[in-house]
One Martini backbone bead per residue (centre of mass of N, CA, C, O) as a GRO file, in nm:
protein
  433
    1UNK     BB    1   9.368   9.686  10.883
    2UNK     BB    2   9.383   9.475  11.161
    3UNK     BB    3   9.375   9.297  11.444
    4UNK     BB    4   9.428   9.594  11.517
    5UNK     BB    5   9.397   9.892  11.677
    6UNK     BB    6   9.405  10.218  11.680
    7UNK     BB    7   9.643  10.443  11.879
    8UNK     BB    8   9.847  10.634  12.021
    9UNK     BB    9  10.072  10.839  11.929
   10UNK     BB   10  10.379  11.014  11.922
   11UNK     BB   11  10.397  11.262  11.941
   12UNK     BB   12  10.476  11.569  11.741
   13UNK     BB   13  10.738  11.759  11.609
   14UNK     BB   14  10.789  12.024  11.537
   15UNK     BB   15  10.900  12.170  11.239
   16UNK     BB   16  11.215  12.302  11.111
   17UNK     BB   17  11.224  12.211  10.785
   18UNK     BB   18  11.167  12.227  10.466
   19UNK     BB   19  11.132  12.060  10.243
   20UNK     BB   20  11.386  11.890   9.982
   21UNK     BB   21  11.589  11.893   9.722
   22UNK     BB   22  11.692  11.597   9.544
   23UNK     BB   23  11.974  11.496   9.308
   24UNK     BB   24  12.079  11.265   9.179
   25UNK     BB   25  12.358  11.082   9.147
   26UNK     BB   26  12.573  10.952   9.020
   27UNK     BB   27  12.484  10.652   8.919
   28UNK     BB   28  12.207  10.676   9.065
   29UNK     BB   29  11.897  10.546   9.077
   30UNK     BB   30  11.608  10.652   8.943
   31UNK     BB   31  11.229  10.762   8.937
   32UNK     BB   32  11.163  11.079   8.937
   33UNK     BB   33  11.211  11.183   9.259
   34UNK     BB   34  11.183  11.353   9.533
   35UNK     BB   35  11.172  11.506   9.827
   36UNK     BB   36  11.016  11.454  10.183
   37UNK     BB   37  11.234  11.510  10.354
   38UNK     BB   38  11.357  11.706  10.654
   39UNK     BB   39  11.600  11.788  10.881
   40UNK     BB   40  11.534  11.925  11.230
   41UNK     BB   41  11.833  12.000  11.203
   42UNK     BB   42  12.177  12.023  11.212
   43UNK     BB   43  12.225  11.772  11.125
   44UNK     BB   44  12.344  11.556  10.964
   45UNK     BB   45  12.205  11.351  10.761
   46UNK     BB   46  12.139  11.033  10.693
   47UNK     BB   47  12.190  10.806  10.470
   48UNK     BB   48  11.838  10.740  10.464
   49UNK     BB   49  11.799  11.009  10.386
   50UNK     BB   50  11.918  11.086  10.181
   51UNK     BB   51  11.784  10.891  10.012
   52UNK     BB   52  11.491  10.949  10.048
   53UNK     BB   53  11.515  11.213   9.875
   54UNK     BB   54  11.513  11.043   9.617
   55UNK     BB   55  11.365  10.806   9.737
   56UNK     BB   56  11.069  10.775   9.806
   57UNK     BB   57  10.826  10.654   9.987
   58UNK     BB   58  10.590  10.398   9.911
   59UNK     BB   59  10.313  10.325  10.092
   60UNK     BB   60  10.064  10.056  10.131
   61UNK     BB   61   9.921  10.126  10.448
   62UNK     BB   62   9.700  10.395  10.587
   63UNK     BB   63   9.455  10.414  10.854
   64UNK     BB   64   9.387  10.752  10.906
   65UNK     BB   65   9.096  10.768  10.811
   66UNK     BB   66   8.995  10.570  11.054
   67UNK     BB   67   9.087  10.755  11.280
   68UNK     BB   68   8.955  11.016  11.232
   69UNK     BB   69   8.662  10.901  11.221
   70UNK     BB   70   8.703  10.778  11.544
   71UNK     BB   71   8.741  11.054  11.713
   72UNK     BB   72   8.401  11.186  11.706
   73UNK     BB   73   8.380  11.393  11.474
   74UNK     BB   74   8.174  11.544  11.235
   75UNK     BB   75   8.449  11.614  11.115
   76UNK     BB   76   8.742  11.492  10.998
   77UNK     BB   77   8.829  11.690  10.811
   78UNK     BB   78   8.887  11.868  10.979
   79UNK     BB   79   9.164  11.806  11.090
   80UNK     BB   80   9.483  11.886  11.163
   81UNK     BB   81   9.758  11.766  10.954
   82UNK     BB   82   9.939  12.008  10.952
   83UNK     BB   83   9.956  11.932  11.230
   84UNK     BB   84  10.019  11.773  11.498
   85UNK     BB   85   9.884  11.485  11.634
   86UNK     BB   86   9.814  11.300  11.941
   87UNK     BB   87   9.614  11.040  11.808
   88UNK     BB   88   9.846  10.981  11.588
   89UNK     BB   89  10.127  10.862  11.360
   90UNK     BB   90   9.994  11.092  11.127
   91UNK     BB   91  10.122  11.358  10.938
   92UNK     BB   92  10.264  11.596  10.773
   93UNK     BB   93  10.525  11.661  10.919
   94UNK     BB   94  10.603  11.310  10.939
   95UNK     BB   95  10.611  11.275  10.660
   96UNK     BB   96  10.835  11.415  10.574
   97UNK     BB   97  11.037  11.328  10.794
   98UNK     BB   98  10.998  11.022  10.661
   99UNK     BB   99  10.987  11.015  10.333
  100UNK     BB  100  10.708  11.055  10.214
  101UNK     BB  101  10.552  11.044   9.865
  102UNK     BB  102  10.348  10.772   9.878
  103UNK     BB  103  10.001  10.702   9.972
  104UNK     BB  104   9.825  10.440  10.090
  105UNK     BB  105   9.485  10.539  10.128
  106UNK     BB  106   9.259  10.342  10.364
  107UNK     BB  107   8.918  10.302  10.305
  108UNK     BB  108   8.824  10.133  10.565
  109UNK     BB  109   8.551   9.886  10.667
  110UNK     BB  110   8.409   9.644  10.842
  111UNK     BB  111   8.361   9.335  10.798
  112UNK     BB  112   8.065   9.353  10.930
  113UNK     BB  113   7.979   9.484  10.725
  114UNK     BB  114   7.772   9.516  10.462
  115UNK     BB  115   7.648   9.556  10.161
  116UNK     BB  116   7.545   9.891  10.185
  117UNK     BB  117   7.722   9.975  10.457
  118UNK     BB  118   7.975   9.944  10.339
  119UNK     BB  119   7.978  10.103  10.062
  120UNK     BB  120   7.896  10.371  10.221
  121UNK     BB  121   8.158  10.382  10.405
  122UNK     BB  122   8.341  10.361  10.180
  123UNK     BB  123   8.260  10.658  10.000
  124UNK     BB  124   8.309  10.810  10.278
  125UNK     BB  125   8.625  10.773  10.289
  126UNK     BB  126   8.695  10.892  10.054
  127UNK     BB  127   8.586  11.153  10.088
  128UNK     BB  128   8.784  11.201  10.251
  129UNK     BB  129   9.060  11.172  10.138
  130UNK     BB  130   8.928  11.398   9.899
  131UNK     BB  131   8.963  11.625  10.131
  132UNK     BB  132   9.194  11.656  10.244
  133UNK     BB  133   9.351  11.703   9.978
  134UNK     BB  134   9.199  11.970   9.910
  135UNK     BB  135   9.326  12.134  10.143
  136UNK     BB  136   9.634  12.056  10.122
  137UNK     BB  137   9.774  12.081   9.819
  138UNK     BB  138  10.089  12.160   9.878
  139UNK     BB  139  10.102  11.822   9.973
  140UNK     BB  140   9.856  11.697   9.841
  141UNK     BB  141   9.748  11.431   9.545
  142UNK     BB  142   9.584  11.287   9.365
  143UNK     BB  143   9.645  10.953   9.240
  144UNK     BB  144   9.571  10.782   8.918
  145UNK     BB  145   9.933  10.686   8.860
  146UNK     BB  146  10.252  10.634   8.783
  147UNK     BB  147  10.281  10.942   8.668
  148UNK     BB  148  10.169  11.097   8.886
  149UNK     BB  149  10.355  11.002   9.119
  150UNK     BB  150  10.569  11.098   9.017
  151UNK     BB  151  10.495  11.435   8.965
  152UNK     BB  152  10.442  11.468   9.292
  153UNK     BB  153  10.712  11.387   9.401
  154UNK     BB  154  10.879  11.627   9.162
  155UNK     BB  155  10.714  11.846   9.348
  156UNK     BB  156  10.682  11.740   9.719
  157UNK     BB  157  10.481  11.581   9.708
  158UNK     BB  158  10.190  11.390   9.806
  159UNK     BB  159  10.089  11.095   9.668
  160UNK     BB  160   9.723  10.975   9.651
  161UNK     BB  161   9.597  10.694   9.719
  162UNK     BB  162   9.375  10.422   9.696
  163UNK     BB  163   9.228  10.177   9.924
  164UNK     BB  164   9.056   9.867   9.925
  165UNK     BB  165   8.966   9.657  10.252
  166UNK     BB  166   8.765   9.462  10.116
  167UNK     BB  167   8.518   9.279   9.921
  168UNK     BB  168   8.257   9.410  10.107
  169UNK     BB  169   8.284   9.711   9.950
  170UNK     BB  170   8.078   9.580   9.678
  171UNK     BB  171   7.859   9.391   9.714
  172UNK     BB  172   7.898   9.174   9.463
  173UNK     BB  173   8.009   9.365   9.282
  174UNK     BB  174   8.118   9.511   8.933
  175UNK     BB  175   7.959   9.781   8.925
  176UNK     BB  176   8.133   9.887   9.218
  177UNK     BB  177   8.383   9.864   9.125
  178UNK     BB  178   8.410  10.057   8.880
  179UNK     BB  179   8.291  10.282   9.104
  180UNK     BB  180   8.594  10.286   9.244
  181UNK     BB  181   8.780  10.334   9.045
  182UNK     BB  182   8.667  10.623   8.955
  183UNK     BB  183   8.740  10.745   9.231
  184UNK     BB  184   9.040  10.597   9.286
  185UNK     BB  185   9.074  10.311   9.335
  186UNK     BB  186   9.398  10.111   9.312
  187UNK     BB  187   9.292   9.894   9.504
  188UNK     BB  188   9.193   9.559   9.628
  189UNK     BB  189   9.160   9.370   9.930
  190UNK     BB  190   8.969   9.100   9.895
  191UNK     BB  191   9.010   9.086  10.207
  192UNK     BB  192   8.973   9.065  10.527
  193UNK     BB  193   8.868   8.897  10.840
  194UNK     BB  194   8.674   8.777  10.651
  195UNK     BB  195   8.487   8.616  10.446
  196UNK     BB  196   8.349   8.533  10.131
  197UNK     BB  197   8.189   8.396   9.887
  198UNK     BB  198   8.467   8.366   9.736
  199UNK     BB  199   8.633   8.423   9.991
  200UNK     BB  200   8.936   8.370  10.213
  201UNK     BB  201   9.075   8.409  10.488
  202UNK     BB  202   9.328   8.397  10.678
  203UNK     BB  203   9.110   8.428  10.984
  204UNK     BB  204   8.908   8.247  10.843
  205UNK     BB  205   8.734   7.962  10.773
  206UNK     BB  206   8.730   7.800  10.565
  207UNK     BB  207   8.500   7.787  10.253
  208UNK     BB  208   8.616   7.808   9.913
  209UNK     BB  209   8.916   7.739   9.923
  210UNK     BB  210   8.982   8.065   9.774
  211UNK     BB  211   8.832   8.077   9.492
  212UNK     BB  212   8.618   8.137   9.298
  213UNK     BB  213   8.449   8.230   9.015
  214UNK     BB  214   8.380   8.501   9.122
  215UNK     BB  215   8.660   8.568   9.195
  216UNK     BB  216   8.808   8.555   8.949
  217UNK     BB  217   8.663   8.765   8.789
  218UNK     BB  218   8.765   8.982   8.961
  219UNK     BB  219   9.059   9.003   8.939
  220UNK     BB  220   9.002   9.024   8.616
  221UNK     BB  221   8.860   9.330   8.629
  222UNK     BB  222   9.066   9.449   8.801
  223UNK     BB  223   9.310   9.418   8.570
  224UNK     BB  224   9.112   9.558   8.364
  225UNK     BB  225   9.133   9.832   8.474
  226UNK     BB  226   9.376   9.884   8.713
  227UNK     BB  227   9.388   9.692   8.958
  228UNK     BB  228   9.495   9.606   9.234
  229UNK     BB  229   9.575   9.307   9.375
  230UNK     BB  230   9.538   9.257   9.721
  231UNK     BB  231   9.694   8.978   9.925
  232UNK     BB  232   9.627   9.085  10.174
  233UNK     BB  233   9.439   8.854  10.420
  234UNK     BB  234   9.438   8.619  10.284
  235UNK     BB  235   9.438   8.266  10.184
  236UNK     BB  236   9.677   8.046  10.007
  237UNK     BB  237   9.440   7.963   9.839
  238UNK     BB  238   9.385   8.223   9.725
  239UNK     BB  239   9.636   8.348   9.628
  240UNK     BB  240   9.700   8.102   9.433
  241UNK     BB  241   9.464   8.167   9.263
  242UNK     BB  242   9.532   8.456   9.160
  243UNK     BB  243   9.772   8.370   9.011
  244UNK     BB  244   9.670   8.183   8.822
  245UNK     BB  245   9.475   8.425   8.718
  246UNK     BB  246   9.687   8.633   8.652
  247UNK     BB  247   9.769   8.946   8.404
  248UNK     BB  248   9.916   9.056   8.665
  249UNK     BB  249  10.019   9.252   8.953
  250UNK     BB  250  10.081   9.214   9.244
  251UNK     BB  251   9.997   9.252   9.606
  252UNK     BB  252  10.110   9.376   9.907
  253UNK     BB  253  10.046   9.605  10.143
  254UNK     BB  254  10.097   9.398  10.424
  255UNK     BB  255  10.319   9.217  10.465
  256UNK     BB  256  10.494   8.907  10.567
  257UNK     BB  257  10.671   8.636  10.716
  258UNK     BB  258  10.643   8.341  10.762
  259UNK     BB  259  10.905   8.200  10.845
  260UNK     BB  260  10.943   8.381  11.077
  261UNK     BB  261  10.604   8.490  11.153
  262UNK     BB  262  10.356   8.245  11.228
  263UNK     BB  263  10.120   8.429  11.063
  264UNK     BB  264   9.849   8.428  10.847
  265UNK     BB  265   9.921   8.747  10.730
  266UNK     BB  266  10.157   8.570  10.619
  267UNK     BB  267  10.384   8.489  10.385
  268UNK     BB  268  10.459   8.239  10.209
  269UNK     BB  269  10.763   8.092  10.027
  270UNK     BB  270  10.579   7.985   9.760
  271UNK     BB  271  10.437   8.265   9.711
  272UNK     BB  272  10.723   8.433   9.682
  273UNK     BB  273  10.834   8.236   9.476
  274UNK     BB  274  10.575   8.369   9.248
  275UNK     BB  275  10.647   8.698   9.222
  276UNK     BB  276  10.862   8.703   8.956
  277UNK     BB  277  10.655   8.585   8.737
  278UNK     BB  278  10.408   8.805   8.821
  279UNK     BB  279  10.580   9.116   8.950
  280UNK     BB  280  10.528   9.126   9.227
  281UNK     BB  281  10.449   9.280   9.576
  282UNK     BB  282  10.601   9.284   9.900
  283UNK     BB  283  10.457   9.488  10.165
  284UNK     BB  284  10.604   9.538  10.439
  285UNK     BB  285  10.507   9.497  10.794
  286UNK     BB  286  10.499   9.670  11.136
  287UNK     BB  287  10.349   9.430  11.280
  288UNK     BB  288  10.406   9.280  11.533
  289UNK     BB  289  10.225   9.011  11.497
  290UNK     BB  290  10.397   8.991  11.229
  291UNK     BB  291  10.726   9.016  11.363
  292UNK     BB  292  10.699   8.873  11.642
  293UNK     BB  293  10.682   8.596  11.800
  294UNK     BB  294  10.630   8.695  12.090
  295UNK     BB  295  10.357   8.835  11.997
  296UNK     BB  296  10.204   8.633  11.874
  297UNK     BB  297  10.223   8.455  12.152
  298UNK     BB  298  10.043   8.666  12.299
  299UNK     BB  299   9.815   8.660  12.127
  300UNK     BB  300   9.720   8.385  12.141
  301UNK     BB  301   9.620   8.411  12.436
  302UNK     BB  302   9.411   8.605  12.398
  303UNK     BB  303   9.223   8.472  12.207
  304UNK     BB  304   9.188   8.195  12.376
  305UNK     BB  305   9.039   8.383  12.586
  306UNK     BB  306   8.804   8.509  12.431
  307UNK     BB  307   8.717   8.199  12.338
  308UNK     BB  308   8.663   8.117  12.647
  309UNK     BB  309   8.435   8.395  12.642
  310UNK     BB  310   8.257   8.402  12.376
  311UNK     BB  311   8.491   8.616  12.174
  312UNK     BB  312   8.545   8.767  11.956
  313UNK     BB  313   8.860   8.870  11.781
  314UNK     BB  314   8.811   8.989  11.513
  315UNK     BB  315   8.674   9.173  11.643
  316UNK     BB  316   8.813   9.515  11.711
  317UNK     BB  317   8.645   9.655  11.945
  318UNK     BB  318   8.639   9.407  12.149
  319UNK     BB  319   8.942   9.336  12.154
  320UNK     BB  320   9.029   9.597  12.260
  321UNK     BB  321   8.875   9.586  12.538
  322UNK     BB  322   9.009   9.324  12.627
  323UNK     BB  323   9.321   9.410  12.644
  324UNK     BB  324   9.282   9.655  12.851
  325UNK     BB  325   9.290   9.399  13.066
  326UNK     BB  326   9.494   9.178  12.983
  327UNK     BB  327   9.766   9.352  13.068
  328UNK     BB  328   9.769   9.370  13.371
  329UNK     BB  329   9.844   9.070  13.383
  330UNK     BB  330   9.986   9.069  13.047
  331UNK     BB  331  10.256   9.127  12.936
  332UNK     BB  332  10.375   9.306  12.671
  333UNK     BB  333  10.559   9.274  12.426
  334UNK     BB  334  10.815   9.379  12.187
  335UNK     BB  335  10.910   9.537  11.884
  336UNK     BB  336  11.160   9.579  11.633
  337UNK     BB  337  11.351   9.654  11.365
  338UNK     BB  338  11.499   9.397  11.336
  339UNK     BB  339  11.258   9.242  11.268
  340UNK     BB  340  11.185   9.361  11.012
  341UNK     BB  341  11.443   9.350  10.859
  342UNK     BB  342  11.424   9.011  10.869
  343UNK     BB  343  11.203   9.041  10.649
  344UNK     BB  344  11.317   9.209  10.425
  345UNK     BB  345  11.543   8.950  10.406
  346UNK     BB  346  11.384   8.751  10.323
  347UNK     BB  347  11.240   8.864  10.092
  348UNK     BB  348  11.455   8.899   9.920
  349UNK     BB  349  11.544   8.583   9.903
  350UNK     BB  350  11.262   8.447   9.765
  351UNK     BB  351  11.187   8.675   9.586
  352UNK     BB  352  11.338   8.964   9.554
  353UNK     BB  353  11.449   9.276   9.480
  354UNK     BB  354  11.216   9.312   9.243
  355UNK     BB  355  10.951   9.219   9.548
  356UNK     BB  356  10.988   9.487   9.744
  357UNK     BB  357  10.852   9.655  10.007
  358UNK     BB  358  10.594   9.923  10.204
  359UNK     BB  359  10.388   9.860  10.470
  360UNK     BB  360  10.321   9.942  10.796
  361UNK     BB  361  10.015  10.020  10.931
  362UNK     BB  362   9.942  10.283  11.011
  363UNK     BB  363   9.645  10.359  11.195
  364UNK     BB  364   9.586  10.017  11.258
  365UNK     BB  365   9.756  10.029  11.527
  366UNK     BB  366   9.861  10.033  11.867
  367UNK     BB  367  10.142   9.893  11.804
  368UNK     BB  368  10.522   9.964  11.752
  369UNK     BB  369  10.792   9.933  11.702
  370UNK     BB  370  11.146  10.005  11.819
  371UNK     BB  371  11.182  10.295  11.622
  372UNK     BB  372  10.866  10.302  11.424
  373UNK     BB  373  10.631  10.453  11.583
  374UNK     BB  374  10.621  10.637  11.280
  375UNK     BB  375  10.607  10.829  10.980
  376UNK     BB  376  10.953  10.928  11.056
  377UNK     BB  377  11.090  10.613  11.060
  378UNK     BB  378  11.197  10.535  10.739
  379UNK     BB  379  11.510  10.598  10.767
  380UNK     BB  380  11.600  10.366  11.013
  381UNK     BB  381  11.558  10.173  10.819
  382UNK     BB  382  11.749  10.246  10.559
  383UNK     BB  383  11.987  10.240  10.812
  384UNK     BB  384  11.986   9.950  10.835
  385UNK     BB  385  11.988   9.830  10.557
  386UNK     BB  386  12.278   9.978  10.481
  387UNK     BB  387  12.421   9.796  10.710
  388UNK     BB  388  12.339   9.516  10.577
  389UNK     BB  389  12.447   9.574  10.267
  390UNK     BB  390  12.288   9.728  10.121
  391UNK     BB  391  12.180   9.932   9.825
  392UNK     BB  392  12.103  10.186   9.653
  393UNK     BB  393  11.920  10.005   9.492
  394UNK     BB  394  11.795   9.874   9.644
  395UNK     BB  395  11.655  10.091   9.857
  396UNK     BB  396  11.481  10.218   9.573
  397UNK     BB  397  11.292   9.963   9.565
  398UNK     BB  398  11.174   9.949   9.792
  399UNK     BB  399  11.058  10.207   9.813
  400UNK     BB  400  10.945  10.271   9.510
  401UNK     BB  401  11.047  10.140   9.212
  402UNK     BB  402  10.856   9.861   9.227
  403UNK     BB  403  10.593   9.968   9.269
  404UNK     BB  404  10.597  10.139   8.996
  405UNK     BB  405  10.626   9.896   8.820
  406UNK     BB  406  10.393   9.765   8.889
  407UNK     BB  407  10.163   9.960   8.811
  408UNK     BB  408  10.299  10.038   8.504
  409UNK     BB  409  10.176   9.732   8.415
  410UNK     BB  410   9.892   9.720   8.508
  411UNK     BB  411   9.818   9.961   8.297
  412UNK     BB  412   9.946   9.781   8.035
  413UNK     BB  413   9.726   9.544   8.088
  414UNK     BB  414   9.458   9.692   8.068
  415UNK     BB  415   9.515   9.815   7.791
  416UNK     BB  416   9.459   9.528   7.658
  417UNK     BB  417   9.246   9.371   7.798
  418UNK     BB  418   9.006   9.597   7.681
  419UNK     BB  419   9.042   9.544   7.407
  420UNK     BB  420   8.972   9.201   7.451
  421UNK     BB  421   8.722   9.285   7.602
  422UNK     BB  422   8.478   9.413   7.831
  423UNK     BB  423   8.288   9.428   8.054
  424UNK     BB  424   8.166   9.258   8.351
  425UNK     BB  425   7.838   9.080   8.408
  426UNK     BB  426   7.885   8.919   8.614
  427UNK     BB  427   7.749   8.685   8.894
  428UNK     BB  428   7.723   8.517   9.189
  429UNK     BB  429   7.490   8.337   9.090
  430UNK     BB  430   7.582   8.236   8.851
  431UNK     BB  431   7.871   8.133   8.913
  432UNK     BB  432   7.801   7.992   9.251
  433UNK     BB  433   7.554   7.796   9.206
   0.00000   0.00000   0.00000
């Protein structure tokens, strides 16, 4: 979730074709993973759909969850993803049409929860997702390792990991980081839009300097775990605490080049180019005011009015509210595919091709890129990526291959690390006093 709200994505249309299974070509990179795209028509499907068939994406953050709980249903689990959805960017059908082989469902819940309202809303969301998985089970499956997402992608089902959207899920507890892993979390967010008091968010004032020392311990205990350290929303000195720390491979799940376009939740190219000796993935994201600099000095002029009447921007609440008077005299810009693409090629040029990936933020946003709409429009990513003399080796990467190699990197660190040490006893009082 960022620092927009989703809202009503585009209609999904009937599929009309069940996904197919493609076996990778002679000499084209293998990952082990079938195909769940499917081409709606008879027109032979595009370059990027083929692509798709063999290599599926791995997105590493969409907010289905928290968009069906928002939705106002008593049992949110109850809405059926398996037909299309008229108030989300996700469901089944357009998953598939999509090539979306596995997805991190974010867990997420407003920084503004703290200690134990956190915790608990947080375990309420695993619950709709491992509710969701098991209705579901033709097509999704918890997977919660790197073999299980082959092994789930290569039966053409939809892999689904969980993902913790900002350490006040934990309630400064390294023994609640622990019973998340247990249900399946494999990644947390350290922060969200709001400092914590280890850690820094990219979104809110200096406070902690980066990682403090519990910060820190936070770290080394989750990639003791295999959990991987997810460093978007955080701030570029909590970013370089983290690499400082780890002993395995980091992501973002979400975030984009600051280079291209100046937003706070976009990464340094200082950081970019410290991927390589950790393994870690940026996996670029479709949020416009993070891919499209005219979107951002527009969002920029929103949050200053906000500021000038007395109201928090960060809260996501209130800012959709003001949103909703301000477009009506402040025509809102958007985001294109290219800028996306942009975004990609930067990345590609300054971590290496062996260190990006794809988080959308699908139902985390309330607008998304033209070309983007929804999560059925990842093939014509990677046909722009094709025309722009990407090679099918690159794009294999980008979409799955990065990804599950941080996985099983981080899983075989873990292995070690376990080895090496105990679980940790530390606590925030003793660490940061």
């Amino acid at each position: 979730m960022t620092t927009e709200t989703h809202a009503a994505g585009p209609p999904a249309a009937d599929i009309t074709a069940p996904p197919t299974t493609g076996a990778p070509t002679t000499g084209a990179p293998t990952t082990g993973a079938s195909t769940t795209a499917a081409p709606t028509t008879g027109a032979r499907p595009s370059a990027g759909r083929e692509l798709l068939e063999r290599f599926p994406v791995i997105d590493g953050h969409n907010d289905l969850a928290w968009a069906l709980r928002e939705a106002g249903v008593a049992d949110p689990a109850s809405i059926d993803i398996a037909a299309p959805v008229d108030f989300t960017h996700t469901d089944l059908p357009r998953l598939l049409r999509g090539g979306v082989g596995a997805q991190f469902w974010s867990v997420y819940v407003p920084a503004q929860l703290q200690g134990e309202s956190a915790v608990v809303t947080t375990l309420e969301q695993i619950d709709l997702v491992r509710q969701l998985a098991a209705r579901y089970p033709g097509a999704l499956e918890l997977a919660l390792t790197a073999a299980d997402v082959k092994r789930i992608m290569a039966d053409g089902r939809i892999a689904s990991l969980l993902g913790a959207e900002g350490g006040h899920s934990i309630a400064n507890s390294l023994g609640a980081l622990r019973a998340l892993y247990l249900l399946g979390v494999r990644y947390m967010t350290l922060t969200h839009n709001l400092n914590l008091p280890w850690a820094d968010s990219a979104t809110d004032e200096p406070a902690a300097g980066g990682l403090t020392a519990f910060g820190r311990e936070v770290v080394r205990e989750m990639q003791r775990l295999g959990m991987l350290v997810d460093l978007s929303h955080v701030a570029p000195t909590t970013m370089s605490d983290a690499l400082d720390t780890a002993e395995a491979p980091v992501i973002f799940s979400h975030s984009s080049a600051l280079a291209i376009c100046d937003h706070p939740r976009n990464v340094p190219d200082a950081i970019l180019a410290r991927l390589a000796a950790n393994g870690g993935v940026c996996m670029i994201t479709f949020v416009p005011t993070f891919v499209s600099q005219r979107c951002r000095d527009w969002d920029l002029s929103l949050a200053a009015e906000m500021e000038r009447q007395g109201l928090d921007h960060r809260d996501l609440s209130s800012r959709q509210k003001f949103k909703g008077e301000w477009v009506a005299t402040h025509p809102r810009p958007g985001a294109t595919l290219a800028d996306v693409v942009a975004h990609a090629e930067h990345v590609r040029e300054v971590a290496g091709i062996d260190h990006i990936g794809v988080g959308g933020d699908y139902d985390g946003v309330d607008a998304l890129p033209a070309g983007l709409e929804d999560v059925s429009t990842y093939p014509a990513l990677i046909d722009a990526l094709l025309d722009r003399g990407w090679s099918e080796a690159d794009c294999s990467k980008l979409t799955c291959g990065n990804l599950l190699r941080a996985l099983h990197d981080a899983e075989s660190a873990a292995a070690t690390l376990q080895a090496a040490r105990p679980p940790s006893a530390a606590r925030l009082a003793d660490l940061d006093s």
